[in-house]
Amino acid sequence: MKIPEQGTPRAALMARMDELARSDADWRRGKTWSLVYWASDEALAVVKEAYTKFFSENGLNPMAFPSLRRFEQEVMAMAVDLFHGPPGAAGSMTSGGSESILMAVKAARDWARVNRPGVKQPKMLVPLSVHPAFEKAAHYFGVSAVHMPLGEDLRVDVARARDLVTADTILVVGSAPAYPHGVIDPIEELAALARQHGILCHVDACVGGYFLPFLERTGRAVPPWDFRVDGVTSISADLHKYGFAAKGASTVVYRSRELRRFQYFTYGDWPGGLYGSPSMTGTRPGGAIAAAWAALNHIGMDGYTTIARDVMDTTGRILDGIRATPGLRIMGNPVMGVFAFTSDVIDVYGLADVMEKRGWKLDRQQRPPCLHMMVTPAHKGVVDAFLTDLRECVNGLEHGKVVPEGSSAMYGMLGSMEDRGAIHDIILDFMDGMDTLDAG
Ligand SMILES: Cc1ncc(COP(=O)(O)O)c(C=O)c1O
């Protein structure tokens, strides 16, 4: 395939795009439980308008676009306030959770180079359930990730993690909450461990950062996780998740400006001029920065609090329905609308496959097999339909029998493979094949 010789008229292009989108996940009707965060049609319209207004502007040079600079300053001031940052706390906007995490790990590594010169091979302690962005950061920045075991409640077992600290440990990480099961790690204990050793502590609140503060405002008890916990030195939190901003927007906040300086990259010898860049990206879409600012200002503290209340109401109904379905079990004690369920009697991968035939897209997880859900305002009206389908599908599966096809067979095969290097190759082959053009 090559670029068409003659350009395609706008109407024909749009029609082709609509046609291709027809088989996309149906998030508008609440059929998906990840990837898309929708607050309301009005909020979506505001965010889109803001994005489009600054579509062409570039956040690379804050001097050229004072508007973007102002948006970013205000977004970061709001983030610092929301996470109870002390005076002097500061951070950056990034393109997403992964970039925020990469930056926090890079900052920790460079902090250690100055403050722990004896460290030869920097290590960070991460929960077994931590997001793979930390493994990516380890891979990119030459920091080893050491896994802390989880307890029965699926939170880090800090008592067992203590022995993992060595003279080379520079950073301890906890999640608020962790993606797989929606449980918050014991942040106070992890931060105390870091403090005891004079090292840094990062809280990954990519999923909870713009939800937990509002959950707290509804009067619910939320375990401590932010800068109010002594010893927490940085926090990642995504605007493009429960902040309902456009994709390409996250925040990483440090307890002090001095810490943030370790995140930055500078180069003074380029013929193109002096170069300074706060994060991974060079060019930064003005639209994503403007849309994040618009989302925070449009929805406001009260709006986010109402959303948190609604999402928890929807979540409660789903959790009750799952708990009342014989054979299904919720894992751990999820704190927000993110959780997983499993079964000791039916094959949950088989369940995901039959639910998918009814249009419901549930993400499969492993170790042990379980299904993941992430509740947003888009799910308010689908609870009954979902639970009816879930009950029918559970009843239709034979107890104790593994479904010999579909995702069940695939996960079964991959799960039992001893050679994890081979899994690596299978994933590589899968990604490598993504550019193969389908017919049509
Ligand atoms: C807890 C947690 N951290 C980090 C990330 C990575 O965020 P992103 O996909 O925006 O890079 C996610 C994404 O789901 C997450 O749930």
CSV table of C-alpha atoms in Angstrom, one decimal, residues 91-360:
chain,number,residue,atom,x,y,z
A,91,GLY,CA,5.7,18.3,39.0
A,92,SER,CA,5.1,18.0,35.3
A,93,MET,CA,2.4,17.1,32.8
A,94,THR,CA,3.2,14.0,30.7
A,95,SER,CA,1.6,12.1,27.9
A,96,GLY,CA,0.3,9.3,30.2
A,97,GLY,CA,0.8,7.0,33.1
A,98,SER,CA,3.7,5.2,31.6
A,99,GLU,CA,5.6,8.4,31.0
A,100,SER,CA,4.9,9.7,34.5
A,101,ILE,CA,6.2,6.4,35.9
A,102,LEU,CA,9.3,6.5,33.6
A,103,MET,CA,10.0,10.0,34.8
A,104,ALA,CA,9.7,9.1,38.5
A,105,VAL,CA,12.1,6.2,38.1
A,106,LYS,CA,14.5,8.3,36.1
A,107,ALA,CA,14.4,11.0,38.7
A,108,ALA,CA,15.1,8.5,41.5
A,109,ARG,CA,18.0,7.0,39.6
A,110,ASP,CA,19.6,10.4,39.0
A,111,TRP,CA,18.8,11.4,42.6
A,112,ALA,CA,20.7,8.4,43.7
A,113,ARG,CA,23.7,9.2,41.5
A,114,VAL,CA,24.1,12.4,43.4
A,115,ASN,CA,22.9,11.4,46.9
A,116,ARG,CA,23.9,7.7,47.0
A,117,PRO,CA,27.2,7.6,45.0
A,118,GLY,CA,28.1,4.2,46.5
A,119,VAL,CA,25.2,2.6,44.7
A,120,LYS,CA,26.6,0.5,41.9
A,121,GLN,CA,23.5,-1.3,40.6
A,122,PRO,CA,20.3,0.7,41.5
A,123,LYS,CA,17.3,-1.3,42.6
A,124,MET,CA,13.7,-0.5,43.2
A,125,LEU,CA,11.2,-2.5,45.2
A,126,VAL,CA,7.9,-2.8,43.4
A,127,PRO,CA,4.7,-4.8,44.3
A,128,LEU,CA,4.2,-8.0,42.3
A,129,SER,CA,1.0,-6.3,41.1
A,130,VAL,CA,2.6,-3.1,40.0
A,131,HIS,CA,1.9,-1.8,36.5
A,132,PRO,CA,4.4,-3.1,33.9
A,133,ALA,CA,5.4,0.6,33.2
A,134,PHE,CA,7.8,0.1,36.1
A,135,GLU,CA,9.4,-3.0,34.4
A,136,LYS,CA,9.7,-0.8,31.3
A,137,ALA,CA,11.4,1.9,33.3
A,138,ALA,CA,13.7,-0.7,34.8
A,139,HIS,CA,14.5,-1.9,31.3
A,140,TYR,CA,15.1,1.6,29.9
A,141,PHE,CA,17.0,3.2,32.7
A,142,GLY,CA,19.1,0.3,34.1
A,143,VAL,CA,17.4,0.1,37.4
A,144,SER,CA,16.5,-3.4,38.6
A,145,ALA,CA,12.9,-4.1,39.7
A,146,VAL,CA,12.8,-6.4,42.7
A,147,HIS,CA,9.3,-7.8,43.4
A,148,MET,CA,7.7,-7.5,46.8
A,149,PRO,CA,5.3,-10.4,47.5
A,150,LEU,CA,1.6,-9.8,48.1
A,151,GLY,CA,-0.3,-11.0,51.2
A,152,GLU,CA,-3.7,-12.8,51.2
A,153,ASP,CA,-5.4,-9.5,50.7
A,154,LEU,CA,-3.4,-8.9,47.5
A,155,ARG,CA,-1.6,-5.9,49.0
A,156,VAL,CA,2.2,-5.8,49.5
A,157,ASP,CA,3.3,-7.9,52.4
A,158,VAL,CA,5.6,-5.3,53.9
A,159,ALA,CA,6.9,-7.7,56.6
A,160,ARG,CA,8.3,-10.0,53.9
A,161,ALA,CA,9.4,-7.0,51.8
A,162,ARG,CA,11.7,-5.6,54.5
A,163,ASP,CA,14.4,-8.2,53.9
A,164,LEU,CA,14.6,-7.3,50.2
A,165,VAL,CA,16.1,-3.8,50.9
A,166,THR,CA,19.8,-3.7,50.2
A,167,ALA,CA,22.5,-1.0,50.1
A,168,ASP,CA,21.6,-0.6,46.4
A,169,THR,CA,17.9,0.0,46.9
A,170,ILE,CA,17.0,3.6,45.9
A,171,LEU,CA,13.2,3.5,45.6
A,172,VAL,CA,10.1,1.8,47.1
A,173,VAL,CA,6.9,1.8,45.1
A,174,GLY,CA,3.3,1.2,46.1
A,175,SER,CA,0.0,1.5,44.1
A,176,ALA,CA,-3.1,3.4,44.9
A,177,PRO,CA,-4.8,1.3,43.8
A,178,ALA,CA,-3.0,-1.4,41.7
A,179,TYR,CA,-4.7,-2.0,38.4
A,180,PRO,CA,-5.2,-5.8,38.6
A,181,HIS,CA,-7.4,-6.0,41.8
A,182,GLY,CA,-8.1,-2.3,42.7
A,183,VAL,CA,-6.5,-2.7,46.2
A,184,ILE,CA,-4.4,0.1,47.8
A,185,ASP,CA,-1.0,-1.1,49.0
A,186,PRO,CA,-0.1,-0.2,52.6
A,187,ILE,CA,1.5,3.1,51.6
A,188,GLU,CA,2.2,4.3,55.2
A,189,GLU,CA,4.3,1.2,55.9
A,190,LEU,CA,6.1,1.4,52.5
A,191,ALA,CA,6.9,5.0,53.0
A,192,ALA,CA,8.1,4.3,56.6
A,193,LEU,CA,10.4,1.6,55.1
A,194,ALA,CA,11.8,4.1,52.6
A,195,ARG,CA,12.3,6.7,55.3
A,196,GLN,CA,14.0,4.2,57.6
A,197,HIS,CA,16.6,3.6,54.8
A,198,GLY,CA,16.7,7.3,53.6
A,199,ILE,CA,15.5,6.4,50.1
A,200,LEU,CA,12.6,7.5,47.9
A,201,CYS,CA,9.0,6.3,47.8
A,202,HIS,CA,6.8,6.6,44.8
A,203,VAL,CA,3.0,6.1,44.8
A,204,ASP,CA,1.5,5.0,41.5
A,205,ALA,CA,-1.9,6.6,41.6
A,206,CYS,CA,-2.4,6.6,37.9
A,207,VAL,CA,-5.8,5.1,38.3
A,208,GLY,CA,-6.7,6.5,41.7
A,209,GLY,CA,-5.2,10.0,41.7
A,210,TYR,CA,-8.2,11.7,40.3
A,211,PHE,CA,-10.7,9.5,42.0
A,212,LEU,CA,-9.6,8.8,45.6
A,213,PRO,CA,-9.6,12.5,46.7
A,214,PHE,CA,-13.2,12.8,45.6
A,215,LEU,CA,-14.2,9.5,47.1
A,216,GLU,CA,-12.8,10.9,50.4
A,217,ARG,CA,-15.0,14.0,49.9
A,218,THR,CA,-18.1,11.7,49.7
A,219,GLY,CA,-17.3,10.7,53.3
A,220,ARG,CA,-15.9,7.2,52.6
A,221,ALA,CA,-12.8,6.0,54.4
A,222,VAL,CA,-9.8,6.0,52.0
A,223,PRO,CA,-6.5,4.5,53.2
A,224,PRO,CA,-3.8,7.2,53.3
A,225,TRP,CA,-1.8,7.3,50.1
A,226,ASP,CA,-0.9,10.9,49.2
A,227,PHE,CA,1.7,13.5,50.4
A,228,ARG,CA,0.0,13.5,53.8
A,229,VAL,CA,1.9,10.3,54.3
A,230,ASP,CA,5.4,11.2,55.6
A,231,GLY,CA,8.0,9.7,53.3
A,232,VAL,CA,6.0,9.7,50.0
A,233,THR,CA,8.3,11.5,47.7
A,234,SER,CA,6.5,11.3,44.3
A,235,ILE,CA,3.1,10.5,42.9
A,236,SER,CA,1.9,9.6,39.4
A,237,ALA,CA,-1.7,10.3,38.5
A,238,ASP,CA,-3.5,10.2,35.1
A,239,LEU,CA,-5.7,13.0,33.9
A,240,HIS,CA,-6.8,10.8,31.0
A,241,LYS,CA,-8.4,8.2,33.3
A,242,TYR,CA,-10.7,9.4,36.1
A,243,GLY,CA,-9.8,13.0,35.3
A,244,PHE,CA,-11.8,12.5,32.1
A,245,ALA,CA,-9.3,14.6,30.1
A,246,ALA,CA,-8.3,13.8,26.5
A,247,LYS,CA,-5.9,11.0,26.1
A,248,GLY,CA,-2.3,12.0,26.3
A,249,ALA,CA,-2.5,13.7,29.8
A,250,SER,CA,-1.0,12.6,33.1
A,251,THR,CA,0.8,14.3,36.0
A,252,VAL,CA,3.9,13.4,38.0
A,253,VAL,CA,4.3,15.3,41.2
A,254,TYR,CA,7.4,15.5,43.5
A,255,ARG,CA,7.6,16.5,47.2
A,256,SER,CA,10.1,19.2,46.3
A,257,ARG,CA,11.4,21.1,43.3
A,258,GLU,CA,14.9,19.8,44.0
A,259,LEU,CA,13.6,16.2,43.4
A,260,ARG,CA,11.9,17.3,40.1
A,261,ARG,CA,15.2,18.7,38.7
A,262,PHE,CA,16.4,15.1,38.5
A,263,GLN,CA,13.7,14.4,36.0
A,264,TYR,CA,14.8,17.0,33.6
A,265,PHE,CA,17.1,16.6,30.6
A,266,THR,CA,19.3,19.4,29.3
A,267,TYR,CA,21.8,19.7,26.4
A,268,GLY,CA,23.8,22.8,25.8
A,269,ASP,CA,25.9,21.9,22.8
A,270,TRP,CA,23.4,21.5,20.0
A,271,PRO,CA,23.9,23.7,16.9
A,272,GLY,CA,20.1,24.1,17.0
A,273,GLY,CA,20.3,26.0,20.2
A,274,LEU,CA,20.1,25.4,24.0
A,275,TYR,CA,17.9,22.4,24.7
A,276,GLY,CA,15.9,21.6,27.8
A,277,SER,CA,13.2,19.1,28.1
A,278,PRO,CA,11.2,18.2,31.2
A,279,SER,CA,10.1,14.7,30.2
A,280,MET,CA,10.4,11.9,27.5
A,281,THR,CA,8.7,13.7,24.7
A,282,GLY,CA,10.0,16.6,22.6
A,283,THR,CA,7.0,18.0,20.8
A,284,ARG,CA,3.9,17.9,23.1
A,285,PRO,CA,0.4,18.2,21.8
A,286,GLY,CA,-1.1,21.5,22.9
A,287,GLY,CA,-4.6,20.0,22.6
A,288,ALA,CA,-3.9,17.4,25.4
A,289,ILE,CA,-2.7,20.1,27.8
A,290,ALA,CA,-5.6,22.5,27.0
A,291,ALA,CA,-8.2,19.7,27.3
A,292,ALA,CA,-6.8,18.6,30.7
A,293,TRP,CA,-7.1,22.1,32.0
A,294,ALA,CA,-10.6,22.4,30.5
A,295,ALA,CA,-11.7,19.1,32.1
A,296,LEU,CA,-10.6,20.1,35.6
A,297,ASN,CA,-12.2,23.5,35.4
A,298,HIS,CA,-15.4,22.3,33.8
A,299,ILE,CA,-16.1,19.3,36.0
A,300,GLY,CA,-14.8,21.0,39.2
A,301,MET,CA,-14.5,19.5,42.7
A,302,ASP,CA,-18.2,19.1,43.1
A,303,GLY,CA,-18.6,17.5,39.7
A,304,TYR,CA,-15.8,14.9,40.4
A,305,THR,CA,-17.3,14.2,43.8
A,306,THR,CA,-20.7,13.5,42.3
A,307,ILE,CA,-19.1,11.3,39.7
A,308,ALA,CA,-17.3,9.4,42.5
A,309,ARG,CA,-20.6,8.9,44.4
A,310,ASP,CA,-22.3,7.7,41.2
A,311,VAL,CA,-19.5,5.3,40.2
A,312,MET,CA,-19.4,3.8,43.7
A,313,ASP,CA,-23.2,3.3,43.6
A,314,THR,CA,-22.9,1.5,40.3
A,315,THR,CA,-19.9,-0.5,41.6
A,316,GLY,CA,-21.7,-1.5,44.7
A,317,ARG,CA,-24.6,-2.9,42.6
A,318,ILE,CA,-22.2,-4.8,40.4
A,319,LEU,CA,-20.2,-6.2,43.3
A,320,ASP,CA,-23.4,-7.3,45.1
A,321,GLY,CA,-24.6,-9.0,41.9
A,322,ILE,CA,-21.3,-10.8,41.4
A,323,ARG,CA,-21.2,-11.9,45.1
A,324,ALA,CA,-24.7,-13.2,44.8
A,325,THR,CA,-23.8,-15.3,41.8
A,326,PRO,CA,-22.9,-18.8,43.0
A,327,GLY,CA,-19.4,-19.7,42.0
A,328,LEU,CA,-18.0,-16.2,41.6
A,329,ARG,CA,-15.8,-14.4,44.0
A,330,ILE,CA,-14.5,-10.8,44.3
A,331,MET,CA,-10.7,-10.7,44.8
A,332,GLY,CA,-9.4,-8.7,47.8
A,333,ASN,CA,-11.0,-5.5,49.1
A,334,PRO,CA,-11.3,-3.1,46.1
A,335,VAL,CA,-11.6,0.5,47.2
A,336,MET,CA,-13.0,2.1,44.0
A,337,GLY,CA,-14.6,1.1,40.7
A,338,VAL,CA,-11.7,-1.1,39.8
A,339,PHE,CA,-11.7,-4.8,40.8
A,340,ALA,CA,-11.4,-8.4,39.6
A,341,PHE,CA,-13.5,-11.5,40.2
A,342,THR,CA,-12.6,-15.1,39.9
A,343,SER,CA,-14.1,-18.5,40.4
A,344,ASP,CA,-13.1,-21.8,42.0
A,345,VAL,CA,-15.7,-23.8,40.1
A,346,ILE,CA,-16.0,-22.4,36.6
A,347,ASP,CA,-13.5,-21.5,33.9
A,348,VAL,CA,-13.5,-17.7,34.0
A,349,TYR,CA,-11.7,-17.4,30.6
A,350,GLY,CA,-14.6,-19.5,29.2
A,351,LEU,CA,-16.9,-17.1,30.9
A,352,ALA,CA,-15.2,-14.1,29.3
A,353,ASP,CA,-15.5,-15.7,25.9
A,354,VAL,CA,-19.3,-16.3,26.2
A,355,MET,CA,-19.8,-12.8,27.7
A,356,GLU,CA,-17.9,-11.5,24.7
A,357,LYS,CA,-20.4,-13.2,22.3
A,358,ARG,CA,-23.1,-11.1,24.1
A,359,GLY,CA,-21.0,-7.9,23.5
A,360,TRP,CA,-19.4,-7.5,26.9
